[in-house]
Amino acid sequence: MASMRHELEQRRDGMWTGAHVTLLLVVPAAYGAVLVPGLVLKALVVAAAMGLALAGYALSTSAKRLEVILDETVPGPTPPGVTPHAEVEHNP
């Protein structure tokens, strides 16, 4: 179970990294749309920027959903002397 959780955490981190990279690449693509001559080239650059934005959005949405799933699951073994989060009493 712990190895599967670790694998899912790595996948989530990779999704966040991919989302940030693709969304960072949207800015130069949008700048390129201003600089390139010709309407056809501008349309291609804008389409590429929109594709990058969509990929970044999809990756970030998937990473958020995976975080929710990981938060709902039982965490791995806790070290001795540490109280798991679920067993901590909250006094009003």
XYZ file of C-alpha atoms in Angstrom:
92
model
C 0.000 0.000 0.000
C 2.793 2.397 0.886
C 4.546 1.811 -2.419
C 1.335 2.496 -4.347
C 0.802 5.684 -2.338
C 4.389 6.707 -3.035
C 3.874 6.032 -6.747
C 0.678 8.124 -6.786
C 2.452 10.960 -4.965
C 5.218 10.886 -7.569
C 2.621 10.916 -10.349
C 0.863 13.886 -8.714
C 4.150 15.782 -8.420
C 4.913 15.051 -12.067
C 1.496 16.345 -13.069
C 2.055 19.587 -11.147
C 5.466 19.987 -12.750
C 4.048 19.344 -16.214
C 1.209 21.789 -15.597
C 3.583 24.549 -14.516
C 5.935 23.969 -17.444
C 3.173 23.975 -20.046
C 1.560 27.068 -18.571
C 4.944 28.820 -18.523
C 5.353 28.005 -22.218
C 2.070 29.762 -23.023
C 3.664 33.181 -22.381
C 6.421 32.889 -25.023
C 3.899 31.391 -27.446
C 1.570 34.347 -26.944
C 4.521 36.714 -27.410
C 5.410 34.828 -30.575
C 1.926 35.444 -31.900
C 2.644 39.154 -31.744
C 6.015 38.882 -33.455
C 5.400 36.458 -36.332
C 4.341 37.947 -39.649
C 1.347 36.666 -41.545
C -2.123 35.733 -40.481
C -1.659 31.992 -41.045
C 1.458 31.851 -38.868
C -0.270 33.895 -36.170
C -3.187 31.460 -36.212
C -0.811 28.499 -35.869
C 1.048 30.092 -32.958
C -2.210 30.995 -31.212
C -3.470 27.432 -31.727
C -0.246 26.082 -30.202
C -0.615 28.453 -27.230
C -4.210 27.345 -26.727
C -3.118 23.702 -26.900
C -0.460 24.339 -24.254
C -2.983 26.120 -22.050
C -5.435 23.244 -22.383
C -2.725 20.690 -21.554
C -1.682 22.705 -18.489
C -5.274 22.983 -17.330
C -5.873 19.250 -17.776
C -2.696 18.361 -15.878
C -3.473 20.722 -12.999
C -7.050 19.440 -12.737
C -5.821 15.851 -12.667
C -3.232 16.714 -10.015
C -5.902 18.380 -7.854
C -8.160 15.320 -8.124
C -5.263 13.035 -7.251
C -4.515 15.190 -4.183
C -8.112 14.758 -3.021
C -7.855 11.000 -3.471
C -4.551 10.878 -1.598
C -5.962 12.999 1.242
C -8.882 10.583 1.648
C -6.660 7.508 1.868
C -4.868 6.310 4.949
C -1.303 7.622 5.082
C 1.678 5.334 5.383
C 3.113 4.153 8.690
C 3.732 6.881 11.238
C 6.941 7.121 13.224
C 6.829 6.171 16.921
C 5.638 8.976 19.175
C 3.735 10.797 16.402
C -0.060 10.881 16.597
C -1.735 10.326 13.204
C -3.836 13.233 11.969
C -7.097 11.217 12.140
C -6.644 10.454 15.855
C -5.995 14.008 17.021
C -8.866 15.304 19.136
C -10.135 18.773 18.399
C -11.586 20.625 21.369
C -13.950 23.481 20.518
